[in-house]
mmCIF file with all atom_site columns, C-alpha atoms in Angstrom:
data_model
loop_
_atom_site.group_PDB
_atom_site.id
_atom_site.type_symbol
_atom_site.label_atom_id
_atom_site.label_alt_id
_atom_site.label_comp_id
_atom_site.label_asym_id
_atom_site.label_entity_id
_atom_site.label_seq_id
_atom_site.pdbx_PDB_ins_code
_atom_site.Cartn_x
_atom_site.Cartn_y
_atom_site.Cartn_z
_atom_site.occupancy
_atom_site.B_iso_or_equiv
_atom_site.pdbx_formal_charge
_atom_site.auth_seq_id
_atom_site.auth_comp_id
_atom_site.auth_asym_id
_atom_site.auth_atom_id
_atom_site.pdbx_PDB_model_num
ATOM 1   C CA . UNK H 1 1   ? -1.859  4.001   -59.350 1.00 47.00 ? 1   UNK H CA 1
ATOM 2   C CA . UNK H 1 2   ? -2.527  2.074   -56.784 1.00 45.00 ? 2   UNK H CA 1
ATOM 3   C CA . UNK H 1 3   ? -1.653  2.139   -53.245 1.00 48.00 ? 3   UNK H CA 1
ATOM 4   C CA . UNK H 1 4   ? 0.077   -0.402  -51.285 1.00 52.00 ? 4   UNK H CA 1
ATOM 5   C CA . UNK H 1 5   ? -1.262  -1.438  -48.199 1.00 51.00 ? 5   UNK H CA 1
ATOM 6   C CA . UNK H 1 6   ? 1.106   -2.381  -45.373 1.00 52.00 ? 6   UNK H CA 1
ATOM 7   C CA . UNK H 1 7   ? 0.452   -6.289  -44.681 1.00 57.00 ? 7   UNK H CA 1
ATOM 8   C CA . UNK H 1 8   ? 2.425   -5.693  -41.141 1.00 57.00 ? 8   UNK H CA 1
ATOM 9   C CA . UNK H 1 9   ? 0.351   -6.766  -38.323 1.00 56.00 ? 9   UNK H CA 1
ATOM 10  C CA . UNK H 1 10  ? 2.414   -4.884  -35.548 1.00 59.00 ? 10  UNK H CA 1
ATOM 11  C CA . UNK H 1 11  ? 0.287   -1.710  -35.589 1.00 59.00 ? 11  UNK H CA 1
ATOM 12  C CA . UNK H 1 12  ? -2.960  -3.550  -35.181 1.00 49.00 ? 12  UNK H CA 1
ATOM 13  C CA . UNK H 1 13  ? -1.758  -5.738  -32.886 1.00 52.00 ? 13  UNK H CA 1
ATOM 14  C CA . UNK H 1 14  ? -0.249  -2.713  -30.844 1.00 65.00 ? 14  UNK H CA 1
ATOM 15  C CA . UNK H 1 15  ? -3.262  -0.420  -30.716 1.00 70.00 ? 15  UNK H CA 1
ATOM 16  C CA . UNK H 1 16  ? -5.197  -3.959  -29.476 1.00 74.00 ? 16  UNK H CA 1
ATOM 17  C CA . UNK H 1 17  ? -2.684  -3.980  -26.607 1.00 79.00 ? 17  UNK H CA 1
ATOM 18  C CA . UNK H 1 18  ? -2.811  -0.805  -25.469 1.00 80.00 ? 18  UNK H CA 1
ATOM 19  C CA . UNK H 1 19  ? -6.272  -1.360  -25.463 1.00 84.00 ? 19  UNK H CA 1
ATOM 20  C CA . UNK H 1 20  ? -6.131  -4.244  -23.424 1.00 84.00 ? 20  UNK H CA 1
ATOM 21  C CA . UNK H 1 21  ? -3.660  -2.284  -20.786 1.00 87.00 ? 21  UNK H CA 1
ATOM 22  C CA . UNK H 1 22  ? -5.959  0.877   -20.806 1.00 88.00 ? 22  UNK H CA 1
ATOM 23  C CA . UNK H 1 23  ? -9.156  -1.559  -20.280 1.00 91.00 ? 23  UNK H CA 1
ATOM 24  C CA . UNK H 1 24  ? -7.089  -3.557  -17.720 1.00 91.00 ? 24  UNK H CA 1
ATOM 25  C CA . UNK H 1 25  ? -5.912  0.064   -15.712 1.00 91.00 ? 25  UNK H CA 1
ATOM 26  C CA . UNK H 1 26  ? -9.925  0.762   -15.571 1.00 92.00 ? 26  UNK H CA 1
ATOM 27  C CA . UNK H 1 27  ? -10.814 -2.295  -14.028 1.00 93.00 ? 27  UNK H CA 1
ATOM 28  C CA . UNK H 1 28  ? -8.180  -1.777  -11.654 1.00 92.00 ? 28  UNK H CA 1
ATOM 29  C CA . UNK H 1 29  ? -8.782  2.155   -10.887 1.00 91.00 ? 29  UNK H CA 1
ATOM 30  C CA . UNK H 1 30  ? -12.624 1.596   -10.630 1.00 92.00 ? 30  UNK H CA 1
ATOM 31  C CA . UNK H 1 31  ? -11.944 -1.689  -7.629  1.00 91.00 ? 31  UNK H CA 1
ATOM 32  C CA . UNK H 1 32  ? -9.642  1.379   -6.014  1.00 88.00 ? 32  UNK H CA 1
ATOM 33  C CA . UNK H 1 33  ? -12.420 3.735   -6.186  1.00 89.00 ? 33  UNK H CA 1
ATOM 34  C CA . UNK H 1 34  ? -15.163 1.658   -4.811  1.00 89.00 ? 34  UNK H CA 1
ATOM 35  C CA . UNK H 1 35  ? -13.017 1.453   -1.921  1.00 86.00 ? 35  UNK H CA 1
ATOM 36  C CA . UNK H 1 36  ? -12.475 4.909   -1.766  1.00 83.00 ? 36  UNK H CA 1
ATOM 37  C CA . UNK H 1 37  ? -15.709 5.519   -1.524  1.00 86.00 ? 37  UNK H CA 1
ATOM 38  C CA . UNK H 1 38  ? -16.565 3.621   1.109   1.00 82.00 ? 38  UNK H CA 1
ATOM 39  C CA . UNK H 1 39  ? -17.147 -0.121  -0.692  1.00 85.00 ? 39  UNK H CA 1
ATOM 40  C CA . UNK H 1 40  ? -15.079 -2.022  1.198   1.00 78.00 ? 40  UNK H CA 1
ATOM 41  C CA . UNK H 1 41  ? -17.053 -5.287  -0.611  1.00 81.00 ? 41  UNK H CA 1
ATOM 42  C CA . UNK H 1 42  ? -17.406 -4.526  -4.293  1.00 87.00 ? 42  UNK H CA 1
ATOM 43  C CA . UNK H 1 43  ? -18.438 -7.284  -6.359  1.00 89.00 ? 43  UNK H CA 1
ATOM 44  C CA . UNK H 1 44  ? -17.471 -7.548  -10.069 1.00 91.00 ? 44  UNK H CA 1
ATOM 45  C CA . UNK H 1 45  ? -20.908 -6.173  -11.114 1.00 93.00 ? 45  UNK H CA 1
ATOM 46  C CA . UNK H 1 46  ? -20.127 -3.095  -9.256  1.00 94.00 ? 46  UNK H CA 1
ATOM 47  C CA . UNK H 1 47  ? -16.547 -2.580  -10.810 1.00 93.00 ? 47  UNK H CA 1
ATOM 48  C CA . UNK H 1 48  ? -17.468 -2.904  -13.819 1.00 93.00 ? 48  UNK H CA 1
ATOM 49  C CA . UNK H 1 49  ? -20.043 -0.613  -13.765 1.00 93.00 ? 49  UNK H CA 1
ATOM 50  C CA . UNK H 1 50  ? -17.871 1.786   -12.005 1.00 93.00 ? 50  UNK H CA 1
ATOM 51  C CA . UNK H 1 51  ? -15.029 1.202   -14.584 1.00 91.00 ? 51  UNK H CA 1
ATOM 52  C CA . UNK H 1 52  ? -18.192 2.001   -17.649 1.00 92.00 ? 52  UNK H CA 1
ATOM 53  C CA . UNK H 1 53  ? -17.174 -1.638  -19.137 1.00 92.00 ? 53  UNK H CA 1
ATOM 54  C CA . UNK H 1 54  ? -19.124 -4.852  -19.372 1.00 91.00 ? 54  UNK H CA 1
ATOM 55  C CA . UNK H 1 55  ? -19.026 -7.679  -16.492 1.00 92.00 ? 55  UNK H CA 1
ATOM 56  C CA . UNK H 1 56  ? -17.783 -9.973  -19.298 1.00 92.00 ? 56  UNK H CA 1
ATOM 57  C CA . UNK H 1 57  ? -14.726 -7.925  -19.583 1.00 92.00 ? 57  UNK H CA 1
ATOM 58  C CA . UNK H 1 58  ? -13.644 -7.589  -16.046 1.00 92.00 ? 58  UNK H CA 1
ATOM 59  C CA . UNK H 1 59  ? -13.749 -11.371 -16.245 1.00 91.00 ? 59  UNK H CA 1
ATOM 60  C CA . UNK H 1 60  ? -12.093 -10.961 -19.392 1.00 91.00 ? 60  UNK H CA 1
ATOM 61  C CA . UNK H 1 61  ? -9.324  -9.590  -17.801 1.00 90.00 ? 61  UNK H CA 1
ATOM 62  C CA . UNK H 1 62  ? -9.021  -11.332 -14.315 1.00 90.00 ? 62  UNK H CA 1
ATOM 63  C CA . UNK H 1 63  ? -9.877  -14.909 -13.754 1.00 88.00 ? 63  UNK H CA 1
ATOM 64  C CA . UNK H 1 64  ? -11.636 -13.953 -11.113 1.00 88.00 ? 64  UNK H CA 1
ATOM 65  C CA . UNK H 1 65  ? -11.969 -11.352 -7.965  1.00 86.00 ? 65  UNK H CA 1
ATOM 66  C CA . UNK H 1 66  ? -9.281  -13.196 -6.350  1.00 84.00 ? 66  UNK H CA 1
ATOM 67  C CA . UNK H 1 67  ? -6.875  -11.914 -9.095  1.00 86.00 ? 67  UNK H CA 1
ATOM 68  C CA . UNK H 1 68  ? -8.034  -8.435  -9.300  1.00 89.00 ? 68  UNK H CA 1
ATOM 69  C CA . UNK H 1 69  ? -7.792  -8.279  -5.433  1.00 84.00 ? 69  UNK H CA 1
ATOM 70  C CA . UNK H 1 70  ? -3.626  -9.539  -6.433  1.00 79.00 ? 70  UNK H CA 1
ATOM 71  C CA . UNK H 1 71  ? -3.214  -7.327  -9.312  1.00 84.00 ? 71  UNK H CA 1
ATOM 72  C CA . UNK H 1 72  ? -4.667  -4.265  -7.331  1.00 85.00 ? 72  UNK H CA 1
ATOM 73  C CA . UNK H 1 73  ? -2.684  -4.630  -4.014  1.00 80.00 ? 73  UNK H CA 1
ATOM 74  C CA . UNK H 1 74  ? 0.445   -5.145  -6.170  1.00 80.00 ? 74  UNK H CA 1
ATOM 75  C CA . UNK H 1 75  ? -0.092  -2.117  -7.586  1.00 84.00 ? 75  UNK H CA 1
ATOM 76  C CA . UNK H 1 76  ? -0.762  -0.147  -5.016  1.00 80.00 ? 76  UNK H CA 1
ATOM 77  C CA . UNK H 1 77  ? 1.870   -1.359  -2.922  1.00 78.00 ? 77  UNK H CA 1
ATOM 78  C CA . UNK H 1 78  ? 4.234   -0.537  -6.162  1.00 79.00 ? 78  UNK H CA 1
ATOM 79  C CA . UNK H 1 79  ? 2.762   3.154   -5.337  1.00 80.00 ? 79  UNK H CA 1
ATOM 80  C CA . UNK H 1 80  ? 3.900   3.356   -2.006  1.00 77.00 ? 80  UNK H CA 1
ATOM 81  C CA . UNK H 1 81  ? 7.547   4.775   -3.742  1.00 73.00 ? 81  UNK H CA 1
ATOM 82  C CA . UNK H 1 82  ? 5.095   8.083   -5.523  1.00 76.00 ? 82  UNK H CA 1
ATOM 83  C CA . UNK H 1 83  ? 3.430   8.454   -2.243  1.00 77.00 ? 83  UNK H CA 1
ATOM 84  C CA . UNK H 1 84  ? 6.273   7.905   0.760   1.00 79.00 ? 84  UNK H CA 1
ATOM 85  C CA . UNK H 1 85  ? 8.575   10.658  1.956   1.00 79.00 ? 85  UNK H CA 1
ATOM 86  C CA . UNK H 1 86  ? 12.065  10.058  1.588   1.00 80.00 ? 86  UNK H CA 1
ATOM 87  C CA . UNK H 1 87  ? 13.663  10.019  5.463   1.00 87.00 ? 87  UNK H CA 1
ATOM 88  C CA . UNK H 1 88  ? 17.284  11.280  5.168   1.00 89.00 ? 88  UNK H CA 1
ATOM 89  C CA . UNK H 1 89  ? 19.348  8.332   7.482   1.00 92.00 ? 89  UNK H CA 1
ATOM 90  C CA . UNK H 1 90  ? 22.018  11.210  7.877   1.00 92.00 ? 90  UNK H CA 1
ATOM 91  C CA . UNK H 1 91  ? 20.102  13.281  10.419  1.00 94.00 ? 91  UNK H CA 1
ATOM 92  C CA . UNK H 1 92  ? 20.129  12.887  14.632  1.00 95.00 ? 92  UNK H CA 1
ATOM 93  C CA . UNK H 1 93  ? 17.553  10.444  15.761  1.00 95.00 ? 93  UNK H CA 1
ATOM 94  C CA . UNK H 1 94  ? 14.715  12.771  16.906  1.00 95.00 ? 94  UNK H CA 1
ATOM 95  C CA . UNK H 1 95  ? 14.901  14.095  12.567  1.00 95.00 ? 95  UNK H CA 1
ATOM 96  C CA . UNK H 1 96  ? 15.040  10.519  11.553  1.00 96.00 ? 96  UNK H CA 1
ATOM 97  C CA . UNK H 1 97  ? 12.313  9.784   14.420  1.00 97.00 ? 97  UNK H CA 1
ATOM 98  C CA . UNK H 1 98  ? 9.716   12.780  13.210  1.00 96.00 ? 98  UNK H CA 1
ATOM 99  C CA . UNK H 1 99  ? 10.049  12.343  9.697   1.00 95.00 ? 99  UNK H CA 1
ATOM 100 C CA . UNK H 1 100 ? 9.404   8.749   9.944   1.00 96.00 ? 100 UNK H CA 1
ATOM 101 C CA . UNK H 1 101 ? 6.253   8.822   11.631  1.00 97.00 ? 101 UNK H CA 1
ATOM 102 C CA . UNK H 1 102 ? 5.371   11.779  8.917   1.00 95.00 ? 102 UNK H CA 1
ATOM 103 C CA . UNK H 1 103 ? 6.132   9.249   6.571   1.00 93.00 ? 103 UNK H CA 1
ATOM 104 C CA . UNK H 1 104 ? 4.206   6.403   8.422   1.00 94.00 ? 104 UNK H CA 1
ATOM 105 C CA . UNK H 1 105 ? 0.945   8.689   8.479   1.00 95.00 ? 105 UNK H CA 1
ATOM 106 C CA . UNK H 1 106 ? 1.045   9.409   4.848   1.00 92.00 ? 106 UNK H CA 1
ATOM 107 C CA . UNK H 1 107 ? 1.504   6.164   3.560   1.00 91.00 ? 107 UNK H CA 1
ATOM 108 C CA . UNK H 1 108 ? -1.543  4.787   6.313   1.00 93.00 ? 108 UNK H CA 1
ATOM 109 C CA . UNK H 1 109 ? -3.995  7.257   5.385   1.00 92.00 ? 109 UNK H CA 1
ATOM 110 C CA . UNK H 1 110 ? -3.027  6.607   1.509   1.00 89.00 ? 110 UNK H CA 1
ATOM 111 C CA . UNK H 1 111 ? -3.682  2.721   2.008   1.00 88.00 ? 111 UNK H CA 1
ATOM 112 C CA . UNK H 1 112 ? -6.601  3.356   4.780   1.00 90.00 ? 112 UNK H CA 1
ATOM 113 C CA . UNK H 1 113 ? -9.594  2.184   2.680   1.00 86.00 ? 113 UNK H CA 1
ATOM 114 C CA . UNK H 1 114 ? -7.546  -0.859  1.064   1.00 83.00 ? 114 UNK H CA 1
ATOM 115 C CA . UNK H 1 115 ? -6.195  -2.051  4.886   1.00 86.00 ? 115 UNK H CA 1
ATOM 116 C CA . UNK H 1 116 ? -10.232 -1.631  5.542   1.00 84.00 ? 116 UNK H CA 1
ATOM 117 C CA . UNK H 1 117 ? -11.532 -3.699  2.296   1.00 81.00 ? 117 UNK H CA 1
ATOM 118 C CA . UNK H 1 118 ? -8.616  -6.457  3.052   1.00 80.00 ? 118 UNK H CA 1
ATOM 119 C CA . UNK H 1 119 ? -9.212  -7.110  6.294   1.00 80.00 ? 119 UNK H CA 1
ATOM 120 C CA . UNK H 1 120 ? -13.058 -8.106  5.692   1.00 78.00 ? 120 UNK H CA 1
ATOM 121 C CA . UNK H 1 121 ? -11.690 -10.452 3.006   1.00 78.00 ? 121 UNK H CA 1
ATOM 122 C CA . UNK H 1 122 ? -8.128  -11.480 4.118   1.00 79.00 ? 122 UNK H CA 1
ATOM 123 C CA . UNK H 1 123 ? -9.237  -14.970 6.421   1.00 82.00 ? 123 UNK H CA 1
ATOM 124 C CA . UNK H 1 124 ? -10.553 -16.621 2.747   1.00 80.00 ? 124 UNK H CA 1
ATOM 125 C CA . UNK H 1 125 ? -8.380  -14.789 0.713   1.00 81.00 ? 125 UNK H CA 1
ATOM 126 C CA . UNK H 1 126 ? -4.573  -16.160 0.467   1.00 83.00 ? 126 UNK H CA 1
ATOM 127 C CA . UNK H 1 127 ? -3.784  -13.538 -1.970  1.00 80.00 ? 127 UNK H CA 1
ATOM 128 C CA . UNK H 1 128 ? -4.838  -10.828 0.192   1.00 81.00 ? 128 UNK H CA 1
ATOM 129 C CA . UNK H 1 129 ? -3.085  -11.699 2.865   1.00 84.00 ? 129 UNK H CA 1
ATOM 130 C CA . UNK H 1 130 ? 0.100   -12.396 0.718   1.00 85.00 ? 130 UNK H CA 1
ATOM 131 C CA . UNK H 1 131 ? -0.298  -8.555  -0.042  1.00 84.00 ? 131 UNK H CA 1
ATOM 132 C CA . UNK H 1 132 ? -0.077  -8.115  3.831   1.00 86.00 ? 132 UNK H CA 1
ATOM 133 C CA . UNK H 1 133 ? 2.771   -9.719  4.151   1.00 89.00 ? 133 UNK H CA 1
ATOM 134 C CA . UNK H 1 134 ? 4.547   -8.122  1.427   1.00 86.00 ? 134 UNK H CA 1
ATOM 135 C CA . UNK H 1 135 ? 3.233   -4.849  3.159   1.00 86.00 ? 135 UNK H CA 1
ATOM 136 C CA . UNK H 1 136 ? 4.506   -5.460  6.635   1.00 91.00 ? 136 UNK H CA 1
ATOM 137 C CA . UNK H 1 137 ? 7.558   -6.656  4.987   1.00 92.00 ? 137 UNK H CA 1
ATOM 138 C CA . UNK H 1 138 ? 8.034   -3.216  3.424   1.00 89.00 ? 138 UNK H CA 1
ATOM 139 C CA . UNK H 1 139 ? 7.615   -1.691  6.714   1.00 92.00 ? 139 UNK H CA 1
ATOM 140 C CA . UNK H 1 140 ? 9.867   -3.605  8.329   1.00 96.00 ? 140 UNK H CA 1
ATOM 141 C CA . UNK H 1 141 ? 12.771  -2.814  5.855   1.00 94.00 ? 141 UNK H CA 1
ATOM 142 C CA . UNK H 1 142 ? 11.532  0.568   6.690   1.00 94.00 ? 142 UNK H CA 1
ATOM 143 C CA . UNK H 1 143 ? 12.427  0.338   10.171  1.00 96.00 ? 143 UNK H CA 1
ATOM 144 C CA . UNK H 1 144 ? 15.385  -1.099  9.991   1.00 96.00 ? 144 UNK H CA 1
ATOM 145 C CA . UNK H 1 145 ? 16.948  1.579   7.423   1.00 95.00 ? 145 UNK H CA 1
ATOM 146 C CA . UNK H 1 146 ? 15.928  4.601   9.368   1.00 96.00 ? 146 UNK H CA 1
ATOM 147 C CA . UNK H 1 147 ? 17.166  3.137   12.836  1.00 96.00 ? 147 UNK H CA 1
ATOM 148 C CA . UNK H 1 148 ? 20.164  1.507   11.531  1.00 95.00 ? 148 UNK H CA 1
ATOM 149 C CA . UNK H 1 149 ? 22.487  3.328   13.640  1.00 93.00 ? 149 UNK H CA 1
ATOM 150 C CA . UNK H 1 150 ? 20.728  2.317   17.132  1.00 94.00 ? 150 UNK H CA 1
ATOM 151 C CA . UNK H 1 151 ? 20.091  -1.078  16.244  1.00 95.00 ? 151 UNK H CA 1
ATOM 152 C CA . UNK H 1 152 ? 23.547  -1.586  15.380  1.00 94.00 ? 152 UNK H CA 1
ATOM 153 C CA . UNK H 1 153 ? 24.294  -1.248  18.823  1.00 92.00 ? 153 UNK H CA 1
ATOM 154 C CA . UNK H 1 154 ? 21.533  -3.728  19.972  1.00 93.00 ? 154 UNK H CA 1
ATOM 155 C CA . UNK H 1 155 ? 21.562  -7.526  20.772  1.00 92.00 ? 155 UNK H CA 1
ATOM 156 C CA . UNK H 1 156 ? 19.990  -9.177  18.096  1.00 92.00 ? 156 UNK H CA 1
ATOM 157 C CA . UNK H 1 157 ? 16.946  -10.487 20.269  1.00 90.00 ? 157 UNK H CA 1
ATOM 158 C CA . UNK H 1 158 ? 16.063  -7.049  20.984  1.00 92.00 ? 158 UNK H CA 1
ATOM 159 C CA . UNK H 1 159 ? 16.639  -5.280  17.656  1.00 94.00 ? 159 UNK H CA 1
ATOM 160 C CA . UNK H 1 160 ? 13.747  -7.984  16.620  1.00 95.00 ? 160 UNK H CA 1
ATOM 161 C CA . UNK H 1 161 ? 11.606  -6.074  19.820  1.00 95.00 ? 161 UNK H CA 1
ATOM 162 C CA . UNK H 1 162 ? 12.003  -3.194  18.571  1.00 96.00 ? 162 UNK H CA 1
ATOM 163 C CA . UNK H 1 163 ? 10.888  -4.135  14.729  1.00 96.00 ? 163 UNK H CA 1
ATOM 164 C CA . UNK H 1 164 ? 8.015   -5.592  16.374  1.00 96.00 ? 164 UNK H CA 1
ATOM 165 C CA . UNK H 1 165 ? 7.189   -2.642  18.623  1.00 96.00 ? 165 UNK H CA 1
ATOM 166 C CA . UNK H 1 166 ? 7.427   -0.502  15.741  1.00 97.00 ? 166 UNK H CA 1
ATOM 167 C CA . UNK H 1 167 ? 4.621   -2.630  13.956  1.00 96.00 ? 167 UNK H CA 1
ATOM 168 C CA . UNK H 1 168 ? 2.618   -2.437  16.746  1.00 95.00 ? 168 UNK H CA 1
ATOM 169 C CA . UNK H 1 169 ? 2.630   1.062   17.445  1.00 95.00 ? 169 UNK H CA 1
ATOM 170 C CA . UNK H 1 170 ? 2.918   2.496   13.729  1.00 96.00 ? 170 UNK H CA 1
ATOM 171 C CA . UNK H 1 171 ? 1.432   0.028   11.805  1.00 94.00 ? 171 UNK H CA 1
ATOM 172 C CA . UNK H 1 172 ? -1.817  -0.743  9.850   1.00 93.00 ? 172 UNK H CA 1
ATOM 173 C CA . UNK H 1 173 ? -3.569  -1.566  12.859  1.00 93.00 ? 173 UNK H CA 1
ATOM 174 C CA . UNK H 1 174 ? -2.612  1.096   15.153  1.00 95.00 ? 174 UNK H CA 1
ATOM 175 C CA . UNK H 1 175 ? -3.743  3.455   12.440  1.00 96.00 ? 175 UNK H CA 1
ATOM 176 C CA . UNK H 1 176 ? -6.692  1.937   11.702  1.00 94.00 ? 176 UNK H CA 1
ATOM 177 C CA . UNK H 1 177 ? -7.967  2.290   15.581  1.00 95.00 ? 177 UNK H CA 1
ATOM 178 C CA . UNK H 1 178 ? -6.693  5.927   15.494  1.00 97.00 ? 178 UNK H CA 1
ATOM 179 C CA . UNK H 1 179 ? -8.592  7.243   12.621  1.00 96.00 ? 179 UNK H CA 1
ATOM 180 C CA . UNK H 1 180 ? -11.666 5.244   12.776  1.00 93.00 ? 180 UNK H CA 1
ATOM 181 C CA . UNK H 1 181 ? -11.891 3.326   16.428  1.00 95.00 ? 181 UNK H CA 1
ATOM 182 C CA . UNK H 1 182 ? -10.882 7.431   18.163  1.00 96.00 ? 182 UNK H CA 1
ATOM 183 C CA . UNK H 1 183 ? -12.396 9.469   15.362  1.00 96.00 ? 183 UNK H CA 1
ATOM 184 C CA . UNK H 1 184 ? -8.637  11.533  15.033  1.00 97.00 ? 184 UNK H CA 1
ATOM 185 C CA . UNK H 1 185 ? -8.093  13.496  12.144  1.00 97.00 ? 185 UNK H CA 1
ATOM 186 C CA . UNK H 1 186 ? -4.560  12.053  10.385  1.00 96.00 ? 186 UNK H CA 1
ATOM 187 C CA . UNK H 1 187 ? -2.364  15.297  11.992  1.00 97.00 ? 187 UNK H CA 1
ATOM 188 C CA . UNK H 1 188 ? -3.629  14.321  15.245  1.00 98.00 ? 188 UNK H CA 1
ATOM 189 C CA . UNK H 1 189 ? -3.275  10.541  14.703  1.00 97.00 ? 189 UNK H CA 1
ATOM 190 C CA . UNK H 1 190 ? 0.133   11.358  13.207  1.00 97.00 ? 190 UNK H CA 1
ATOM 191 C CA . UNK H 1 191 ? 1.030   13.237  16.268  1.00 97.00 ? 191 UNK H CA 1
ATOM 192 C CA . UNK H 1 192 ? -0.200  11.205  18.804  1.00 97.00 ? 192 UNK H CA 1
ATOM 193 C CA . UNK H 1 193 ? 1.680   7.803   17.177  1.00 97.00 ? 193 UNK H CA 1
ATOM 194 C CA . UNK H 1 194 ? 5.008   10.417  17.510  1.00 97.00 ? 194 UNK H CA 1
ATOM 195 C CA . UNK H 1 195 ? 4.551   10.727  21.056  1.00 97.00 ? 195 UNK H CA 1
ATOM 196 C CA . UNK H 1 196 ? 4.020   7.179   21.570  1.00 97.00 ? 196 UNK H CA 1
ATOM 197 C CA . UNK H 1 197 ? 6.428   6.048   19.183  1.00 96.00 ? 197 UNK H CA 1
ATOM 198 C CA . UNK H 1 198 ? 9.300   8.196   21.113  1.00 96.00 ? 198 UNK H CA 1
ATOM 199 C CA . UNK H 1 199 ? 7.892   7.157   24.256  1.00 95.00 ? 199 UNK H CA 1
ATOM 200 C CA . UNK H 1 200 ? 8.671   3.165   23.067  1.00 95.00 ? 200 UNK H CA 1
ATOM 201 C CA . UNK H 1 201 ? 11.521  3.713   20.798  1.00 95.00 ? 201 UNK H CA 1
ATOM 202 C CA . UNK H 1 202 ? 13.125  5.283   24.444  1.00 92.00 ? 202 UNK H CA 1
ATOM 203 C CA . UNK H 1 203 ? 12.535  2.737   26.203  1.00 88.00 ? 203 UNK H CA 1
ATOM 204 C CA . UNK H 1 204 ? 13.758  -0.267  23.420  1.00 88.00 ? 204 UNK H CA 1
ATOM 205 C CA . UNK H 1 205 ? 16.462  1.967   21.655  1.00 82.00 ? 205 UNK H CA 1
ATOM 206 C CA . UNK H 1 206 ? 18.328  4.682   23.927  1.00 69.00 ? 206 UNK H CA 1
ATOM 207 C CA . UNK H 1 207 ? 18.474  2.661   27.543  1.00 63.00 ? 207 UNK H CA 1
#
């Protein structure tokens, strides 16, 4: 008797996507680890042979290094929600203030050697800084959720100084020149930003 054989292409065609997705992820996790590690300049020879795939397949993959540099900081930014503390808005201002800056310092020393690898690349690279919009962006929104209660009470002009003074004192640059320009560990950095931080927010927020 003989057997019949399925002539339904949806199996093959499945396993050759996942395939394609788990070939994709490497490509991906390897550019992340390079960086990691201290590459802030990785070239597509070195990803692939950090991801154990050919060079023709990264290129398979991503037009070029200009769209794994997209794909990479999208996805990484898409990480921030598994890596960022949730700051309760129903606590006094010094709990909101603490936990924030908590939060600020994970999510900086997280993103430390991608903020490092971006900024070598970001004046020729309009996807790059596209990702650092969308990142300051996210900060922003940040802000303006944990101190909705005080800015509420603001003039709009200086609600604005005070989104800005937040990005200056807690952003990606101000953590940048922490850990690498002063050498602090990230609990000092994150408790020297607190001070500072209160020491602003006073001055913008409670006067």
């Amino acid at each position: 008797m003989m057997r019949q054989v399925s002539s339904d292409p949806r199996p093959v065609l499945d396993g050759r996507l996942a395939r394609s997705v788990r070939t994709r992820k490497a490509v991906i996790d390897a550019l992340v680890a390079l960086y990691e590690e201290g590459d802030l300049s990785p070239t597509a020879v070195r990803v692939a042979g950090r991801a154990g795939v050919a060079l023709r397949t990264v290129y398979g993959h991503f037009a070029d290094m200009e769209s794994l540099f997209a794909e990479a900081g999208d996805r990484e930014l898409d990480r921030l929600v598994e890596v960022r503390r949730e700051v309760r808005v129903d606590q006094p201002y010094d709990q909101r203030l603490a936990a924030f800056v908590a939060n600020r310092g994970v999510v900086l020393e997280w993103l430390l050697p991608i903020m490092r690898s971006a900024a070598m690349r970001e004046p020729t690279s309009p996807q790059l800084l596209r990702n650092r919009e969308r990142f300051v962006a996210l900060g922003d929104a940040e802000t303006r959720w944990v101190f909705a209660a005080e800015l509420a009470a603001l003039p709009v002009a200086r609600r604005a100084e005070v989104v800005h003074a937040v990005h200056l004192v807690a952003g990606g640059p101000a953590w940048i020149a922490l850990r690498l320009d002063r050498g602090l560990e990230p609990d000092a950095a994150t408790a020297l930003l607190l001070r500072v931080l209160a020491a602003t927010l006073d001055d913008l927020l409670l006067r």
